[in-house]
Amino acid sequence: MSDDLALTGPAAGVVALVVAAARAAAAEADLLNRLDGVAGDGDLGITATRAAEALAAVAPEAAALEPGPALRRLGRAIASGAPSSGGTLIAFALM
């Protein structure tokens, strides 16, 4: 994942924050998978990586929106790009 997103628009700051948080989680994918494997199916790191990729893909589009619609757009991106139980919960929180 590239760290060089150049975002402009009304929601650029909030979109950058969400993308950065997702990238930070994805950077710990192996740890998240191990922890999730104790009580779940062990795919949380995979979900975090897919979510970060989906968010980065729509970040420029979302940044151009107002913050509320931008967060909904990010939620839809996670719902379609990382449709696991964890991804669904995070997507729902953003929408």
C-alpha positions as semicolon CSV with decimal commas, in nm:
position;residue;x (nm);y (nm);z (nm)
1;M;0,000;0,000;0,000
2;S;0,128;0,340;-0,093
3;D;0,151;0,610;0,172
4;D;0,141;0,896;-0,077
5;L;-0,228;0,982;-0,093
6;A;-0,273;1,344;-0,196
7;L;-0,624;1,421;-0,075
8;T;-0,814;1,742;-0,133
9;G;-1,168;1,839;-0,055
10;P;-1,400;1,903;0,237
11;A;-1,343;1,562;0,397
12;A;-0,971;1,526;0,322
13;G;-0,871;1,534;0,690
14;V;-1,121;1,277;0,813
15;V;-1,055;1,049;0,515
16;A;-0,680;1,069;0,574
17;L;-0,734;0,982;0,941
18;V;-0,948;0,675;0,860
19;V;-0,703;0,555;0,594
20;A;-0,408;0,603;0,831
21;A;-0,584;0,407;1,107
22;A;-0,664;0,126;0,864
23;R;-0,306;0,117;0,739
24;A;-0,177;0,103;1,096
25;A;-0,404;-0,194;1,167
26;A;-0,299;-0,364;0,842
27;A;0,066;-0,323;0,941
28;E;-0,011;-0,551;1,239
29;A;-0,190;-0,813;1,027
30;D;0,008;-1,110;1,159
31;L;-0,054;-1,014;1,520
32;L;-0,424;-0,953;1,454
33;N;-0,454;-1,294;1,288
34;R;-0,286;-1,465;1,586
35;L;-0,503;-1,284;1,841
36;D;-0,819;-1,348;1,642
37;G;-0,722;-1,715;1,614
38;V;-0,751;-1,754;1,992
39;A;-1,123;-1,679;1,998
40;G;-1,223;-1,658;1,633
41;D;-1,132;-1,775;1,288
42;G;-0,796;-1,597;1,268
43;D;-0,867;-1,368;0,975
44;L;-0,878;-1,023;1,134
45;G;-0,539;-0,925;0,990
46;I;-0,653;-1,028;0,642
47;T;-0,967;-0,822;0,690
48;A;-0,765;-0,520;0,809
49;T;-0,541;-0,542;0,503
50;R;-0,832;-0,569;0,264
51;A;-1,010;-0,281;0,436
52;A;-0,702;-0,059;0,412
53;E;-0,667;-0,137;0,042
54;A;-1,037;-0,067;-0,022
55;L;-1,018;0,262;0,169
56;A;-0,708;0,380;-0,017
57;A;-0,879;0,306;-0,347
58;V;-1,176;0,533;-0,274
59;A;-0,997;0,793;-0,060
60;P;-0,966;1,063;-0,331
61;E;-1,333;1,026;-0,422
62;A;-1,443;1,032;-0,058
63;A;-1,225;1,333;0,027
64;A;-1,414;1,539;-0,229
65;L;-1,740;1,483;-0,041
66;E;-1,868;1,645;0,275
67;P;-1,759;1,453;0,588
68;G;-2,086;1,263;0,650
69;P;-2,121;1,130;0,294
70;A;-1,746;1,063;0,289
71;L;-1,768;0,838;0,594
72;R;-2,062;0,654;0,437
73;R;-1,857;0,607;0,119
74;L;-1,568;0,467;0,322
75;G;-1,808;0,232;0,501
76;R;-1,942;0,104;0,169
77;A;-1,586;0,049;0,048
78;I;-1,508;-0,168;0,351
79;A;-1,838;-0,354;0,319
80;S;-1,758;-0,453;-0,037
81;G;-1,380;-0,491;-0,004
82;A;-1,357;-0,669;0,333
83;P;-1,691;-0,845;0,382
84;S;-1,601;-1,052;0,689
85;S;-1,769;-1,018;1,026
86;G;-1,505;-0,766;1,141
87;G;-1,526;-0,573;0,815
88;T;-1,904;-0,560;0,838
89;L;-1,892;-0,420;1,191
90;I;-1,643;-0,148;1,094
91;A;-1,837;-0,066;0,776
92;F;-2,159;-0,034;0,976
93;A;-1,989;0,198;1,226
94;L;-1,881;0,430;0,943
95;M;-2,217;0,428;0,769
